[in-house]
Amino acid sequence: MPISGPILKEKAEYFATQFGYSNFKASQGWLENWKNRHNIIFRKICGESASVNDSLCNEWLGKLTNIIKEYSPDDVFNVDETALFFKCLPNRTFILKGETCSGGKQRVKSFPLDYESNKKAWMTGDLFKSWLVKFDQKMRLNQRNVLLFIDNCTAHCTINLKSVRIEFLPPNTTSKLQPMDQGIIQNFKTLYRKEIIRKIVYDIDEGRPCSINLLQSMRMCEKAWRNVQLNTIINCFKKAGFYFNEEQCDGDICLENNDDDDGGYDWQIVADKFNIDHQTTFQSYATIDENVEVTGLLTDNEIMGINISNSDSENDENDEPERTLDMITANQAISSLHTVRQFIESVAGVDTSIFEAIGKLEDFVNKQPKTQKLITNYFSTVSNK
């Protein structure tokens, strides 16, 4: 249902009554101020592939060349949200009752990616605005002026940015015109599920229960995104109609075919170990959350609950109590890196970039403050006689 100004004013007065404010009047001035405070604008919202307007797509593609012509390819971005069942294992038999996954938040000072939470696990206008500001700051620090394409999701707002120009994709066209939807997200999820399968196999080998906690998921997300190939991203942009520097559409864009990925030997180990039905393929597992909503409309009770208790800012993972992670000293980290280096040196044909990466890690750890020891630690204890 389209939302208009009169509907919003009527709803505001309803909530005011529910909260006990008898003198509140939702005037036009109030509505304008409210829209300004929350960066709300009225526009058409996006739809899915079933309602794609081909003529609108063609009209957009005719304009796209002029929109991007002032930017180099590495200064053109697309951002989109996706749901991820981060600890979903391939079969219910993996769920061990009584086992808990700790968030591991305490004492962790650096994460491999940004993390925010709310009860709905949705993208909200405030979260998106915060991300935009940080993205703009990053581009400004790098002295870059970039172009960012986003869809007309209800959570996507526009604010004044210094280094980022925002362009909205036409409504009801994202399945064809949004690069992220052409295979980038699917490739990321396939790589993420492979990391989970790899961890399960490792846990089986070590005789440990199979579980995924939030911190482990963040690590795997970062690794999966890092392993999305540049060529995949380029081809997905081309499939969405993005061509630079007089490039022409040759009609033969090669994308990685994730549908042919059967998970490899690790998936067979997991399937055999836990008697997974043959109808449950690796691909059905990899795409289990592809149609999950990532934003939406709250009910009246949900809106009132947020305002009363501010519960939307809390994590609702009551089944996963936090615990303190063990502190790792610099000396322990160096020792572990030494073990890794010995393993790498025992493998034939290792690329030099691997040794460079290990060297950088060693340099980083060596720069960290060392744990101070008392001078008495260096002397053996002498018992009294």
Coordinates of N, CA, C and O in Angstrom, one line a residue, residues 167-228:
E167 N 23.1 7.3 -7.0 CA 22.1 7.1 -8.1 C 21.2 6.0 -7.7 O 21.6 4.9 -7.4
F168 N 19.9 6.2 -7.8 CA 18.9 5.2 -7.5 C 18.6 4.4 -8.8 O 18.3 5.0 -9.9
L169 N 18.5 3.1 -8.7 CA 18.1 2.3 -9.8 C 16.6 2.4 -10.0 O 15.9 2.7 -9.0
P170 N 16.0 2.3 -11.2 CA 14.6 2.4 -11.4 C 13.8 1.3 -10.5 O 14.4 0.2 -10.3
P171 N 12.6 1.6 -10.1 CA 11.9 0.7 -9.3 C 11.5 -0.6 -10.1 O 11.4 -0.5 -11.3
N172 N 11.5 -1.7 -9.4 CA 11.0 -3.0 -10.1 C 12.0 -3.5 -11.1 O 11.6 -4.2 -12.1
T173 N 13.3 -3.1 -11.0 CA 14.2 -3.6 -12.0 C 15.5 -4.2 -11.5 O 16.4 -4.5 -12.2
T174 N 15.6 -4.3 -10.1 CA 16.8 -4.7 -9.5 C 17.3 -6.1 -9.9 O 18.5 -6.3 -10.0
S175 N 16.4 -7.0 -10.3 CA 16.8 -8.4 -10.7 C 17.6 -8.3 -12.0 O 18.3 -9.3 -12.3
K176 N 17.4 -7.3 -12.8 CA 18.1 -7.2 -14.0 C 19.2 -6.1 -14.1 O 20.2 -6.2 -14.8
L177 N 19.0 -5.0 -13.3 CA 19.9 -3.9 -13.4 C 20.9 -3.7 -12.2 O 21.8 -2.9 -12.3
Q178 N 20.7 -4.5 -11.2 CA 21.6 -4.3 -10.0 C 22.7 -5.4 -10.1 O 22.5 -6.6 -10.1
P179 N 24.0 -4.9 -10.2 CA 25.1 -5.9 -10.4 C 25.2 -6.9 -9.3 O 25.5 -8.1 -9.6
M180 N 24.9 -6.5 -8.0 CA 25.0 -7.5 -6.9 C 24.1 -8.6 -7.1 O 24.4 -9.8 -6.7
D181 N 23.0 -8.4 -7.8 CA 22.0 -9.5 -8.0 C 22.2 -10.3 -9.2 O 21.5 -11.3 -9.4
Q182 N 23.3 -10.0 -9.9 CA 23.6 -10.8 -11.1 C 24.5 -12.0 -10.9 O 24.8 -12.8 -11.8
G183 N 24.9 -12.2 -9.6 CA 25.7 -13.4 -9.3 C 26.7 -13.1 -8.2 O 27.3 -14.1 -7.7
I184 N 27.0 -11.9 -7.9 CA 28.0 -11.6 -6.8 C 27.6 -12.1 -5.5 O 28.3 -12.8 -4.8
I185 N 26.3 -11.8 -5.1 CA 25.8 -12.3 -3.8 C 25.8 -13.8 -3.7 O 26.2 -14.4 -2.7
Q186 N 25.3 -14.4 -4.8 CA 25.2 -15.9 -4.9 C 26.6 -16.5 -4.7 O 26.8 -17.5 -4.0
N187 N 27.6 -15.9 -5.4 CA 29.0 -16.4 -5.3 C 29.5 -16.3 -3.9 O 30.2 -17.2 -3.4
F188 N 29.3 -15.1 -3.3 CA 29.7 -14.9 -1.9 C 29.1 -16.0 -1.0 O 29.8 -16.6 -0.1
K189 N 27.8 -16.3 -1.1 CA 27.1 -17.2 -0.2 C 27.7 -18.6 -0.5 O 27.8 -19.4 0.5
T190 N 27.9 -19.0 -1.7 CA 28.5 -20.3 -2.0 C 29.8 -20.5 -1.3 O 30.1 -21.5 -0.7
L191 N 30.7 -19.4 -1.4 CA 32.0 -19.5 -0.8 C 31.9 -19.5 0.7 O 32.6 -20.2 1.4
Y192 N 30.9 -18.8 1.3 CA 30.6 -18.9 2.7 C 30.2 -20.3 3.2 O 30.7 -20.8 4.2
R193 N 29.3 -20.9 2.5 CA 28.9 -22.2 2.8 C 30.0 -23.2 2.7 O 30.1 -24.2 3.5
K194 N 30.9 -23.0 1.8 CA 32.1 -23.9 1.7 C 33.0 -23.8 2.9 O 33.5 -24.8 3.4
E195 N 33.1 -22.5 3.4 CA 33.8 -22.4 4.7 C 33.2 -23.1 5.8 O 33.9 -23.7 6.7
I196 N 31.8 -23.1 5.9 CA 31.2 -23.8 6.9 C 31.4 -25.4 6.8 O 31.7 -26.0 7.8
I197 N 31.3 -25.9 5.6 CA 31.5 -27.3 5.3 C 32.9 -27.7 5.7 O 33.2 -28.7 6.3
R198 N 33.9 -26.8 5.4 CA 35.3 -27.0 5.7 C 35.5 -27.1 7.2 O 36.2 -27.9 7.7
K199 N 34.8 -26.2 7.9 CA 34.9 -26.2 9.4 C 34.3 -27.5 10.0 O 34.8 -28.0 11.0
I200 N 33.1 -27.9 9.4 CA 32.5 -29.1 9.9 C 33.4 -30.3 9.8 O 33.6 -31.1 10.7
V201 N 34.1 -30.4 8.6 CA 35.0 -31.5 8.4 C 36.1 -31.5 9.4 O 36.6 -32.5 9.9
Y202 N 36.6 -30.2 9.6 CA 37.7 -30.1 10.6 C 37.3 -30.5 12.0 O 38.0 -31.2 12.7
D203 N 36.0 -30.1 12.4 CA 35.5 -30.5 13.7 C 35.3 -32.0 13.8 O 35.5 -32.6 14.9
I204 N 34.9 -32.6 12.7 CA 34.8 -34.1 12.7 C 36.1 -34.7 12.9 O 36.3 -35.7 13.7
D205 N 37.1 -34.2 12.2 CA 38.5 -34.8 12.4 C 39.0 -34.6 13.8 O 39.7 -35.5 14.3
E206 N 38.6 -33.5 14.4 CA 39.1 -33.2 15.8 C 38.2 -33.8 16.8 O 38.5 -33.7 18.0
G207 N 37.1 -34.4 16.4 CA 36.2 -35.1 17.4 C 35.4 -34.0 18.2 O 35.1 -34.3 19.4
R208 N 35.1 -32.8 17.6 CA 34.5 -31.8 18.4 C 33.0 -31.6 17.8 O 32.7 -32.0 16.7
P209 N 32.1 -31.1 18.7 CA 30.8 -30.8 18.2 C 30.8 -29.8 17.1 O 31.6 -28.9 17.1
C210 N 29.9 -29.8 16.2 CA 29.8 -28.9 15.1 C 28.9 -27.7 15.4 O 27.8 -27.9 15.7
S211 N 29.5 -26.5 15.5 CA 28.7 -25.3 15.8 C 29.4 -24.1 15.2 O 30.6 -24.1 15.0
I212 N 28.7 -23.1 15.0 CA 29.2 -21.8 14.4 C 28.7 -20.7 15.3 O 27.5 -20.5 15.6
N213 N 29.7 -19.9 15.9 CA 29.3 -18.8 16.6 C 29.5 -17.5 15.8 O 30.0 -17.5 14.7
L214 N 29.0 -16.4 16.4 CA 29.0 -15.1 15.6 C 30.4 -14.7 15.2 O 30.6 -14.2 14.0
L215 N 31.4 -14.8 16.0 CA 32.7 -14.3 15.7 C 33.3 -15.2 14.6 O 33.9 -14.7 13.7
Q216 N 33.1 -16.5 14.7 CA 33.6 -17.4 13.6 C 32.9 -17.0 12.3 O 33.5 -17.1 11.2
S217 N 31.6 -16.7 12.4 CA 30.9 -16.4 11.1 C 31.5 -15.1 10.5 O 31.6 -15.0 9.3
M218 N 31.8 -14.1 11.3 CA 32.4 -12.9 10.8 C 33.7 -13.2 10.1 O 34.0 -12.6 9.0
R219 N 34.5 -14.0 10.7 CA 35.8 -14.4 10.0 C 35.5 -15.1 8.7 O 36.2 -14.8 7.7
M220 N 34.5 -16.0 8.6 CA 34.3 -16.7 7.4 C 33.6 -15.8 6.3 O 33.9 -15.9 5.1
C221 N 32.8 -14.8 6.8 CA 32.2 -13.8 5.9 C 33.3 -13.0 5.2 O 33.3 -12.8 4.0
E222 N 34.3 -12.5 6.0 CA 35.4 -11.7 5.5 C 36.2 -12.5 4.5 O 36.6 -12.0 3.4
K223 N 36.5 -13.8 4.8 CA 37.3 -14.6 3.9 C 36.5 -14.9 2.6 O 37.1 -14.9 1.5
A224 N 35.2 -15.2 2.7 CA 34.4 -15.5 1.6 C 34.3 -14.3 0.6 O 34.5 -14.5 -0.6
W225 N 34.1 -13.1 1.2 CA 34.1 -11.9 0.3 C 35.4 -11.6 -0.3 O 35.5 -11.3 -1.5
R226 N 36.5 -11.9 0.4 CA 37.8 -11.7 -0.1 C 38.1 -12.6 -1.3 O 38.9 -12.3 -2.2
N227 N 37.4 -13.8 -1.3 CA 37.7 -14.8 -2.3 C 36.7 -14.7 -3.5 O 36.8 -15.4 -4.5
V228 N 35.8 -13.7 -3.5 CA 35.0 -13.4 -4.7 C 36.0 -12.8 -5.7 O 36.6 -11.8 -5.4

